[in-house]
Coordinates of C-alpha atoms in Angstrom, one line a residue:
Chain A
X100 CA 8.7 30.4 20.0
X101 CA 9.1 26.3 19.4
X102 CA 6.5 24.6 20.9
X103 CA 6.1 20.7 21.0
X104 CA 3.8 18.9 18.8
X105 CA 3.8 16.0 20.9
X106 CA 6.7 13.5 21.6
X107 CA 8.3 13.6 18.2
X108 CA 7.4 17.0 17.1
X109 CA 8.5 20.5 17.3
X110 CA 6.2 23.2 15.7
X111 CA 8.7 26.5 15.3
X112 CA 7.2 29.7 15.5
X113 CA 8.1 32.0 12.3
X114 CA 5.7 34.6 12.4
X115 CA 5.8 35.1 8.5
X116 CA 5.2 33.0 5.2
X117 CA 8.8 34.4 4.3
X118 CA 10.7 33.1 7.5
X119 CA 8.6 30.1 7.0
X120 CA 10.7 29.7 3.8
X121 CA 13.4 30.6 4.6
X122 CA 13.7 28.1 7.6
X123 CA 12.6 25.4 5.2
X124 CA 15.1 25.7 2.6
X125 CA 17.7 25.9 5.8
X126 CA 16.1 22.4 7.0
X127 CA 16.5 20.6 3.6
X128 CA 19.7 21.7 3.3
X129 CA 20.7 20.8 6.0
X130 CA 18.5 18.4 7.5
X131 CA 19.4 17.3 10.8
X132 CA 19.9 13.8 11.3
X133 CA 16.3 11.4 12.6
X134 CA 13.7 14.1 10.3
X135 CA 11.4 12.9 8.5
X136 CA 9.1 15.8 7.7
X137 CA 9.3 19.1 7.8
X138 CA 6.3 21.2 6.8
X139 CA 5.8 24.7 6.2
X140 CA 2.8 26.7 6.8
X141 CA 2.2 30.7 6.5
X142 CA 3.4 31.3 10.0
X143 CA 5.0 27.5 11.3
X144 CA 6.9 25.4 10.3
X145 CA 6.7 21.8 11.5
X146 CA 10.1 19.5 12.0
X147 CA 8.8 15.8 13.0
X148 CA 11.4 13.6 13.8
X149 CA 9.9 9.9 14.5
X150 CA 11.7 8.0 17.5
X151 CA 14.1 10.8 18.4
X152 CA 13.8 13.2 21.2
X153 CA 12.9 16.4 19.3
X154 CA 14.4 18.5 22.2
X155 CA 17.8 18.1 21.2
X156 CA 17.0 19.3 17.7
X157 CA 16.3 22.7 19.6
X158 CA 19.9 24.7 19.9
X159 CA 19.7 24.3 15.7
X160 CA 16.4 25.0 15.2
X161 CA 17.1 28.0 17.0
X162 CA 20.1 29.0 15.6
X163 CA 18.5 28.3 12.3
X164 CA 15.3 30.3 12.6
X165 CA 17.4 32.8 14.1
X166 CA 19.3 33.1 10.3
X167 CA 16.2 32.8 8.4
X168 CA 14.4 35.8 10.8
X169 CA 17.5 37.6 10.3
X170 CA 17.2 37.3 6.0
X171 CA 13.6 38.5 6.0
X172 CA 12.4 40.5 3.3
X173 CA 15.6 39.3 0.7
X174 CA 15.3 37.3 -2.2
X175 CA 15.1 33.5 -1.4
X176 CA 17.9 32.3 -3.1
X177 CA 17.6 29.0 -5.3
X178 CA 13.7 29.5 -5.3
X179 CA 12.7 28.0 -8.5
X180 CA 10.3 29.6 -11.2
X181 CA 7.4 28.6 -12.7
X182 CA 5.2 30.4 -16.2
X183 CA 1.6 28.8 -15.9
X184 CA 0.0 28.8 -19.4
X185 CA -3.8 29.6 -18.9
X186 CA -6.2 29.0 -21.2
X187 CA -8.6 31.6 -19.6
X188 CA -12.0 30.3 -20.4
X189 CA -13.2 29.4 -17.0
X190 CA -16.6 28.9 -15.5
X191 CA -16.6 31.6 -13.0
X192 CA -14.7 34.6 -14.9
X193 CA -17.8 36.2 -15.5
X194 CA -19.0 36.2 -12.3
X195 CA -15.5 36.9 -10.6
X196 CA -15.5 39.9 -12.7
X197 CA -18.9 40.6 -11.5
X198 CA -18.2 40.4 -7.7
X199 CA -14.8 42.7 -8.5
X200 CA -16.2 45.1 -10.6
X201 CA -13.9 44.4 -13.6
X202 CA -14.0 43.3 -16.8
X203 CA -13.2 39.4 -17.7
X204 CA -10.5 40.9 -19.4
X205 CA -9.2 42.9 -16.3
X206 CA -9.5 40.0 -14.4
X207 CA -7.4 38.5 -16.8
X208 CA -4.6 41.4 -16.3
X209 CA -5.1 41.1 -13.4
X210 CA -4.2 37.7 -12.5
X211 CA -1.3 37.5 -14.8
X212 CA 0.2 40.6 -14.0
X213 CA 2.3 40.3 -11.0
X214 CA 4.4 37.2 -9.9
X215 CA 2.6 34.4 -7.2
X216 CA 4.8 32.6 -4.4
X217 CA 3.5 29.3 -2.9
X218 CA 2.8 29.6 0.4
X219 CA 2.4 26.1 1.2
X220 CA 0.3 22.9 0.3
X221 CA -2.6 21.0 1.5
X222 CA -5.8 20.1 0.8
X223 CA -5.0 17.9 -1.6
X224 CA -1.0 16.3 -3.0
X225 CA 0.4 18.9 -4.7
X226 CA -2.7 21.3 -4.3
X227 CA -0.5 24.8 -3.9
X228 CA -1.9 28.0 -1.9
X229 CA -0.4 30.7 -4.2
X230 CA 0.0 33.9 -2.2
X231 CA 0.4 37.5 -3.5
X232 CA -2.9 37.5 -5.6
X233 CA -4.0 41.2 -6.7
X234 CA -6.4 42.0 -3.8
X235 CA -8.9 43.4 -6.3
X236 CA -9.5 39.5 -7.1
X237 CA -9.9 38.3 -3.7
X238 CA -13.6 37.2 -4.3
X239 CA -15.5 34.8 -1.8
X240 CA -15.4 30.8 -2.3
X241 CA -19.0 29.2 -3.8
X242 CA -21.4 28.6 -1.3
X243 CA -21.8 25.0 -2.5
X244 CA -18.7 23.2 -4.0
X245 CA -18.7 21.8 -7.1
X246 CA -18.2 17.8 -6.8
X247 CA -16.0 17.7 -9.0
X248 CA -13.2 20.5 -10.7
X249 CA -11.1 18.7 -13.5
X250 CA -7.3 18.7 -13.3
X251 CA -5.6 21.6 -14.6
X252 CA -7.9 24.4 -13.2
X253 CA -6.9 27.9 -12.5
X254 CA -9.1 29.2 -9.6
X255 CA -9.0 31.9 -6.8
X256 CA -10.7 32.0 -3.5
X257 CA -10.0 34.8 -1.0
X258 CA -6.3 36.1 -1.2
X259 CA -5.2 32.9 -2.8
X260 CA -4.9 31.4 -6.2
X261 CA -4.4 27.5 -6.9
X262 CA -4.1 25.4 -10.3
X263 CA -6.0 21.9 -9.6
X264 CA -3.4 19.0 -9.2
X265 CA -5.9 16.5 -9.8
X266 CA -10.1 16.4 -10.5
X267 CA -11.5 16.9 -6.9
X268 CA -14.3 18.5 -5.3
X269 CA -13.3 22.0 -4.9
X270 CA -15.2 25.4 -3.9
X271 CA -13.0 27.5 -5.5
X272 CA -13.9 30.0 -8.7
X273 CA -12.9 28.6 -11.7
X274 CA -11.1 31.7 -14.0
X275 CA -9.3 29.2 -16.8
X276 CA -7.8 25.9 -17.4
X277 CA -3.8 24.9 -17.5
X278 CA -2.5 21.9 -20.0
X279 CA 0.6 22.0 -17.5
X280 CA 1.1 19.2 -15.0
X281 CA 1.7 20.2 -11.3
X282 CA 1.2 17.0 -9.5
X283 CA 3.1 13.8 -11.1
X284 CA 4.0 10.6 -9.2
X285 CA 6.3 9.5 -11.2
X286 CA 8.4 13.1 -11.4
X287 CA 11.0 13.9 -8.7
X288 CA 9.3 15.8 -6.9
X289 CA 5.9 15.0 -7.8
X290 CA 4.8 17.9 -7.0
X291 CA 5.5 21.3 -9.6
X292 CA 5.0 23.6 -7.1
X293 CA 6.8 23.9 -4.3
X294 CA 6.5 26.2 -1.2
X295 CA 8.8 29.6 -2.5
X296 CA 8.3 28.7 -5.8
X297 CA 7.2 32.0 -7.9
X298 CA 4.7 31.5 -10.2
X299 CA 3.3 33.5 -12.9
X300 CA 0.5 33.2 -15.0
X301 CA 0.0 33.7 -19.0
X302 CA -2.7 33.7 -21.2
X303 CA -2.5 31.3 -24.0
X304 CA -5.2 30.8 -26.7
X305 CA -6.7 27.0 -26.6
X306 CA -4.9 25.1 -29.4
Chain B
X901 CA -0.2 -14.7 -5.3
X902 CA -3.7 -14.0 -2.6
X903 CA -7.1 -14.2 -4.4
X904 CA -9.3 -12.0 -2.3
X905 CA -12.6 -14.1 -1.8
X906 CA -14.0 -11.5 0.3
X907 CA -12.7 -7.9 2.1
X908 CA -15.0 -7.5 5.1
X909 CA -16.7 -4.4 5.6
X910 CA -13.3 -2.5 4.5
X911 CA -9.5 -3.7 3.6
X912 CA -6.6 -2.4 2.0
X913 CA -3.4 -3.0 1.0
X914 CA -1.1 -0.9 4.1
X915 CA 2.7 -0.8 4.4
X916 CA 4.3 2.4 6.7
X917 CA 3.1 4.6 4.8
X918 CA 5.0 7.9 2.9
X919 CA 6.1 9.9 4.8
X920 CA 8.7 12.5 3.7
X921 CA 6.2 14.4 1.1
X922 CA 4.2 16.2 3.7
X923 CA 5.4 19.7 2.7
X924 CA 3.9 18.5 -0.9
X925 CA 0.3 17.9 0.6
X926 CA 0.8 14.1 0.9
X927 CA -0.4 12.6 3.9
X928 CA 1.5 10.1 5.7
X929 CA -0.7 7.5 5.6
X930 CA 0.3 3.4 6.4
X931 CA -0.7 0.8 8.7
X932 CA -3.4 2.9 11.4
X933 CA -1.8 0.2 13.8
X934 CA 1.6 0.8 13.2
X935 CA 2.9 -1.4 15.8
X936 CA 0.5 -4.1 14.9
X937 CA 1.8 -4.7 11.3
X938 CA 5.2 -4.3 12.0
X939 CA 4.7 -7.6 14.4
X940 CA 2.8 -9.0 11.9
X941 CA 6.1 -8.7 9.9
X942 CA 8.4 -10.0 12.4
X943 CA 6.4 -12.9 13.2
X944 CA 7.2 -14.0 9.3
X945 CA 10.7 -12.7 8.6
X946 CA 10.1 -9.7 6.9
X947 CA 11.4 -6.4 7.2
X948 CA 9.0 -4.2 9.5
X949 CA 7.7 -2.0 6.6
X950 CA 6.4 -4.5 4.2
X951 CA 2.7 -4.4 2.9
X952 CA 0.2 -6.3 4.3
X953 CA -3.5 -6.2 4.7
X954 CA -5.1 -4.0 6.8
X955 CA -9.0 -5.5 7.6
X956 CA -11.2 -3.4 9.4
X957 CA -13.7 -5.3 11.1
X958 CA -12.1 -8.5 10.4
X959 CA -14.4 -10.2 7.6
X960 CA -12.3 -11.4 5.2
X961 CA -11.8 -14.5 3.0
X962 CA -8.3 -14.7 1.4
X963 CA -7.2 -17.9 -1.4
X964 CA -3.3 -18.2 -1.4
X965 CA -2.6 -20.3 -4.7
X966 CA 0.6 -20.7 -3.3
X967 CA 1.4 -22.5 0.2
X968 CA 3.0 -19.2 2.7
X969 CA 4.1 -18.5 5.9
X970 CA 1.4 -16.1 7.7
X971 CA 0.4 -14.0 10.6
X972 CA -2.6 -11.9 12.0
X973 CA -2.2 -9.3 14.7
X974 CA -4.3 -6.3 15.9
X975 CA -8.0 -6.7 17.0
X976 CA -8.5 -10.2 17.8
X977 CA -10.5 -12.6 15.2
X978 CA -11.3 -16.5 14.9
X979 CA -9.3 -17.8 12.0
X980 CA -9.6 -20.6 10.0
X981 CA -7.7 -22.2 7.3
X982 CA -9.7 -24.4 4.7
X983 CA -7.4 -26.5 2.2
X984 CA -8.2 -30.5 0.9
X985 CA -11.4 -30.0 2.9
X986 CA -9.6 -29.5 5.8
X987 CA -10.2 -27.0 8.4
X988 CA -8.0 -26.0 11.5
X989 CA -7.9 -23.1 13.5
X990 CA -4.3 -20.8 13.5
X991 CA -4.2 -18.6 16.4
X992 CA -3.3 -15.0 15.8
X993 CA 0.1 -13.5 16.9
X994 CA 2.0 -16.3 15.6
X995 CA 3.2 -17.2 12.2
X996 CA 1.0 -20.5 10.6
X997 CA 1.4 -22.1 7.0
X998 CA -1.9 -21.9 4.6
X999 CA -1.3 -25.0 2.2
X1000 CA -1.0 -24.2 -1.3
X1001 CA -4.7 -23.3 -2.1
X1002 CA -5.7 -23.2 1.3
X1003 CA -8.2 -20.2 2.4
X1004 CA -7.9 -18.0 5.2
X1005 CA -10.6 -17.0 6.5
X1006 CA -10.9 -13.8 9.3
X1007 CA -14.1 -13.6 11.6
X1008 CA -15.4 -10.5 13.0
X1009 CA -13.0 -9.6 16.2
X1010 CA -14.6 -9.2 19.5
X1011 CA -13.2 -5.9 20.1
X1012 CA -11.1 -3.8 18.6
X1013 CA -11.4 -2.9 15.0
X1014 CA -9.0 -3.2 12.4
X1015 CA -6.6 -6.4 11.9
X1016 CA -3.2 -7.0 10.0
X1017 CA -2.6 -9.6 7.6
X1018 CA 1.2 -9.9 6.7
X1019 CA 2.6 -12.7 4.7
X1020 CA 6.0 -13.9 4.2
X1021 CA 7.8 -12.1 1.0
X1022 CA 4.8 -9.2 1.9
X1023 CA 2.5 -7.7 -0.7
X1024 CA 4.3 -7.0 -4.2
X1025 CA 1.5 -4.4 -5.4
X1026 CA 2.6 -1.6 -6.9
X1027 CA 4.0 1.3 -5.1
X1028 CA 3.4 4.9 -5.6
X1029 CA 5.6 7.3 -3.8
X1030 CA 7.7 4.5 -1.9
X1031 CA 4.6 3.0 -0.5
X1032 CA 2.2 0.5 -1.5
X1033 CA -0.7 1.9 0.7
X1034 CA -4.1 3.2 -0.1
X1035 CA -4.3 6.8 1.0
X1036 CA -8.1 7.2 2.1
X1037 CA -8.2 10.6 2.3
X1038 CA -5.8 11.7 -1.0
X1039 CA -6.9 8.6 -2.8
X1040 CA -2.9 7.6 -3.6
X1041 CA -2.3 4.3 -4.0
X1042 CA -4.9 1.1 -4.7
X1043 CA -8.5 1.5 -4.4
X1044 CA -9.6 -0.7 -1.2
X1045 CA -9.7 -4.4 -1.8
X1046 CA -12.7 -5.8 -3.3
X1047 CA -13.7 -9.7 -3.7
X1048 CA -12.0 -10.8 -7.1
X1049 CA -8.6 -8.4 -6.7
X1050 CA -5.3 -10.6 -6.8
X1051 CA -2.4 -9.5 -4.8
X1052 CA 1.0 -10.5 -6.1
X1053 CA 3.4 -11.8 -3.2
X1054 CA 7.2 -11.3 -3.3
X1055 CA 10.1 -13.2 -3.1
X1056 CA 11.0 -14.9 0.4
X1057 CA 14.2 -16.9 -0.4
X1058 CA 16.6 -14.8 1.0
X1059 CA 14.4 -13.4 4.0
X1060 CA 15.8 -14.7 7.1
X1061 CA 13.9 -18.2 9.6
X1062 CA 11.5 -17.5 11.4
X1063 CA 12.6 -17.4 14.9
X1064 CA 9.7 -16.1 16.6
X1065 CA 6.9 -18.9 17.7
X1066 CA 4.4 -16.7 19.6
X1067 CA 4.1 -13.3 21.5
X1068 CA 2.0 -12.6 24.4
X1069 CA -1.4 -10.6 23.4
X1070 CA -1.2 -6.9 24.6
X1071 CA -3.4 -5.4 27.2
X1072 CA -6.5 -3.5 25.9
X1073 CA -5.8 0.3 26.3
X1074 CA -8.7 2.0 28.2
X1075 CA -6.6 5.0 29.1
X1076 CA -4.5 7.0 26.2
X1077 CA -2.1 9.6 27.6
X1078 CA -1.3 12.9 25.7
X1079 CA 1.2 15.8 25.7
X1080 CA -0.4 19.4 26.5
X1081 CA -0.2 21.3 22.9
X1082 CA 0.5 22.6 20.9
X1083 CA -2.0 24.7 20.8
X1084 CA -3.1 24.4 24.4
X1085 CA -3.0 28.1 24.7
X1086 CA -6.3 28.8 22.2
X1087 CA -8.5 27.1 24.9
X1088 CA -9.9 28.2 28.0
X1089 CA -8.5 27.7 31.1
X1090 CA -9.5 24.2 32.4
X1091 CA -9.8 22.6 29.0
X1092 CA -6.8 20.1 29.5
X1093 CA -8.4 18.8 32.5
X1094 CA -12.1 18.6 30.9
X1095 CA -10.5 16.5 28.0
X1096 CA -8.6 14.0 31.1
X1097 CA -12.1 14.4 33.6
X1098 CA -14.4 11.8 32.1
X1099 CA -14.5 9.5 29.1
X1100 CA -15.6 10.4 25.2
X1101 CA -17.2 8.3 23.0
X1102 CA -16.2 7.0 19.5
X1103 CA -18.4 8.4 17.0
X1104 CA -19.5 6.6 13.8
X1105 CA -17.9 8.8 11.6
X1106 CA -14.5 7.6 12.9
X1107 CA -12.2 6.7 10.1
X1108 CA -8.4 6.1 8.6
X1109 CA -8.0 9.9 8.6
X1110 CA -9.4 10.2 12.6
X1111 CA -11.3 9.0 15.2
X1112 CA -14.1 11.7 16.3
X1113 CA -14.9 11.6 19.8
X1114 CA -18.2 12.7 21.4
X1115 CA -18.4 14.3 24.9
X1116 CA -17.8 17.5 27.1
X1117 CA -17.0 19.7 24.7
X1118 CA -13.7 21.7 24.9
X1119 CA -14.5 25.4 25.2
X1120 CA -11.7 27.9 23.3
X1121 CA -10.4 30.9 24.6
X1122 CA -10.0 32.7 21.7
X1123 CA -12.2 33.2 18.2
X1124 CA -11.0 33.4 15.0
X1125 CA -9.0 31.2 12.5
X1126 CA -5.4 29.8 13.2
X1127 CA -3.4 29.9 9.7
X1128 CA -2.9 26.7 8.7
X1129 CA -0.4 25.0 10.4
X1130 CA 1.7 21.1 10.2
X1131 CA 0.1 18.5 11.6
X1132 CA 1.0 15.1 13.2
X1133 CA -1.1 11.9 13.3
X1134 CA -1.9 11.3 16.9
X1135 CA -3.1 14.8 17.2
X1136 CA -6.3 16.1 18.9
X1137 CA -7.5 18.8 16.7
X1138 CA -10.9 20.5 18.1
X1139 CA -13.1 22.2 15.2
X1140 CA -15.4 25.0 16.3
X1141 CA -17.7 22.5 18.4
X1142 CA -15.3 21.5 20.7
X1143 CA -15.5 17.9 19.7
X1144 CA -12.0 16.5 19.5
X1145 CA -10.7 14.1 16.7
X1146 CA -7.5 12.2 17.0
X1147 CA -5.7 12.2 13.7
X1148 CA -4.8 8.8 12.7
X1149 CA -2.6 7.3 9.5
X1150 CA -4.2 9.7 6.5
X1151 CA -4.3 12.7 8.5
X1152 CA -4.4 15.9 6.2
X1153 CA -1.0 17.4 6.6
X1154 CA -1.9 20.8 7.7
X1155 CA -5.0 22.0 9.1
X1156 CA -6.4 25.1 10.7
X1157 CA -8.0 24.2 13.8
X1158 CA -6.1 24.3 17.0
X1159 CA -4.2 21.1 18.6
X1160 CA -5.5 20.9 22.2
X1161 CA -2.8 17.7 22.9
X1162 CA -1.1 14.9 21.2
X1163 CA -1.0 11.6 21.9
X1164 CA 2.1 10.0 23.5
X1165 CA 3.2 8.1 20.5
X1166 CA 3.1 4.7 21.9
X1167 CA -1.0 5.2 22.0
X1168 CA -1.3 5.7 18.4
X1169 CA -1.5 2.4 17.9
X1170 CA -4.9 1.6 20.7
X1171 CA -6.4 4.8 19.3
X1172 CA -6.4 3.0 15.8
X1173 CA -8.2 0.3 17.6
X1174 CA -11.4 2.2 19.0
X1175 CA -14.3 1.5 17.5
X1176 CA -17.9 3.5 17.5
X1177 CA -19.3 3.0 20.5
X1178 CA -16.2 2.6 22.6
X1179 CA -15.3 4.9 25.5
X1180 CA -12.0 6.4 26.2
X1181 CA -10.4 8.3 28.4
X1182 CA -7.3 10.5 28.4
X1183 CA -4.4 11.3 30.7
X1184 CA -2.2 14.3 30.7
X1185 CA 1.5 13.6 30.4
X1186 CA 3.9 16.1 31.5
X1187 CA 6.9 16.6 29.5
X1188 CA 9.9 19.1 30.0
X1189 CA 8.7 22.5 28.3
X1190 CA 10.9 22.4 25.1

């Protein structure tokens, strides 16, 4: 289903992070003339096209979504890769491996042993809502948020993982620290990553 | 170059915005009254999109140690210019020279809220992301402006005459219309017409990245948590208490409660200009299903 998101807006229907994708990649590749944004969620994507009449962006949208639905479950070609070096020394690795069950080093294992996808961003630019996490680390967010997380953190929170663009409040658990940058406004594009991108973590010893 | 003598209760630095980098987490952000700076602009020569200042609750002193072309627009405040111990009084939505060390000075506006500021050659501060505005909610771009804080002007020599003298002020918006969606469907039958039936008040808490609205709550039809989804300024997004906000310039790019109704988009610009206290009202537009 495409439903409108006002005059400007059409918010397409995809059911699934992976035909979210899927559509996206088709979009910037072959963006249709008058959009400006088009931004994927886990089961949406949204196609904003300021000062046009979004309805006549409909038979390609259509015809679009229709290719991406029909390429579910394939390999997204052209979808970058990422190894996150993680220095795992975080605040909350013992208690994550408390609420699991584990040991800090299973948790460890655990987080580094199977490839991430972004899903998509928000909350912050470049703040990237890694899916795929090993459900035996899907632990509950703090009850109070830390004011402040520094750059570069490596956290979970329910069935997502997330490295810190930038120091922000954040109510995530905090396994381990990154010294690689994911959000840069002077890079093109600023942000590392990017919804599809895989992502996989490895331990590295602080240097 | 402007010498900021004072900011009022809260200025920045606003072009269009960014938009393009939503997809990365980046809100939109820019001028909340689009329309109002991009007249600003005209009124002086320069291309739509250059920077300006965006005063919110008027307030400002401003030294130009350079003589330039200038125009205010948006909520309506007394001016004055002060140079050689002379003071006049511009009128806003027109273009009038400040002297060469001549200060501007912005009073509090009536009504409305926040008030543009452009100047001819715009605002040369720096840009991040192609935009030179301060993104409240993601913190891009310049802090807000503070007494002391120099702005650099650009270059106007090649920007065409001015050719516009006046324009007519615009009539006060008491009645903002919306399109249905597009997440109509989460809310009980009857929840349109509740948001249309009687006015909502603008709560203090109203800001660059919404205006929150108290009044009869909108009642959902369905529990539960939508997955994150796009969003678009001018949206109404209704949290668990039924209390609408209307997404303005630094909207968070996706959110996760559900969109009763947007605004039409030539209302964005009147919804920037409610302040607490004021009453609105919506209308329902009906558009061709998509």
């Amino acid at each position: 289903m495409i439903r409108r998101a006002g005059e400007h807006a059409l918010l397409v229907e995809t059911g699934s992070l992976d035909v979210s994708h899927r559509l996206d990649a088709l979009l910037r590749a072959h963006r249709p003339p008058g959009v400006a944004e088009i931004v994927p969620g886990p089961e949406t994507v949204l196609v904003s096209a300021p000062g046009a009449d979004p309805s006549r962006l409909l038979p390609e949208l259509a015809r679009l979504l229709g290719t991406a639905a029909a390429h579910a479950g394939q390999e997204l070609p052209g979808a970058p890769a990422v190894t996150v070096p993680v220095v795992y020394d975080g605040a909350d690795l013992r208690e994550v491996a408390d609420l699991t069950g584990l040991s800090p080093t299973e948790v460890v294992e655990r987080h580094t042993g199977r490839e991430l996808v972004v899903g998509w961003l928000g909350f912050a630019p470049g703040f990237a809502y890694l899916t795929g996490l090993d459900p035996a680390l899907h632990v509950p967010r703090l009850a109070t948020p830390r004011t402040s997380v520094p750059a570069g953190s490596v956290a979970v929170a329910g069935p997502y993982s997330a490295v810190y663009p930038s120091a922000s409040p954040g109510g995530w658990r905090l396994l381990g620290r990154s010294p690689m940058t994911v959000w840069d406004v002077a890079a093109d594009p600023p942000a590392l990553l990017t919804p599809g991108t895989r992502v996989r973590f490895e331990a590295v010893t602080a240097s | 170059m402007i010498e900021v003598i004072a900011a009022g209760p809260y200025a920045t630095v606003q072009d269009l915005g960014r938009p393009g980098y939503g997809h990365l987490g980046v809100p939109c952000s820019g001028a909340a009254d689009a329309p109002s700076l991009r007249l600003a602009n005209r009124l002086v020569g320069n291309p739509e999109g250059a920077a300006g200042i965006e005063l919110t609750f008027g307030g400002a002193g401003l030294r130009f140690t350079t003589g330039a072309w200038v125009a205010v627009t948006g909520a309506a405040c007394p001016l004055e210019v002060v140079a050689d111990g002379m003071m006049t009084r511009p009128a806003m939505l027109a273009p009038f020279w400040v002297p060469p060390l001549g200060e501007l000075r912005v009073a509090f506006p009536l009504a409305g809220l926040r008030t543009y500021v452009a100047v001819r050659g715009g605002l040369d501060t720096p840009a991040v992301l192609g935009s030179r505005s301060t993104d409240s909610l993601s913190g891009l771009g310049p802090a807000p402006l503070g007494a002391g804080d120099v702005l650099p002007v650009g270059p106007s020599e090649d920007l065409p005459a001015l050719t516009v003298d006046a324009v007519p002020p615009g009539t006060p918006r008491e009645v903002l219309r919306v399109v249905a969606g597009p997440r109509d469907d989460w809310f009980a039958p009857g929840a349109l017409e509740t948001l249309c039936a009687q006015p909502y008040v603008v709560s203090q808490d109203s800001n660059r990245v919404g205006v929150r609205l108290d009044g009869a709550p909108l009642p959902r039809a369905r529990e539960g948590e939508l997955p994150s989804e796009g969003m678009v300024a001018g949206a109404l997004q209704v949290p668990p208490d039924g209390q609408p906000i209307v997404f303005l310039a630094d909207h968070p790019p996706t959110g996760g409660y559900p969109v009763i109704a947007v605004l039409a988009s030539d209302c964005l610009g009147a919804a920037a200009q409610l302040r607490p206290g004021d009453r609105v009202r919506f209308r329902l537009d009906r558009l061709a299903p998509p």
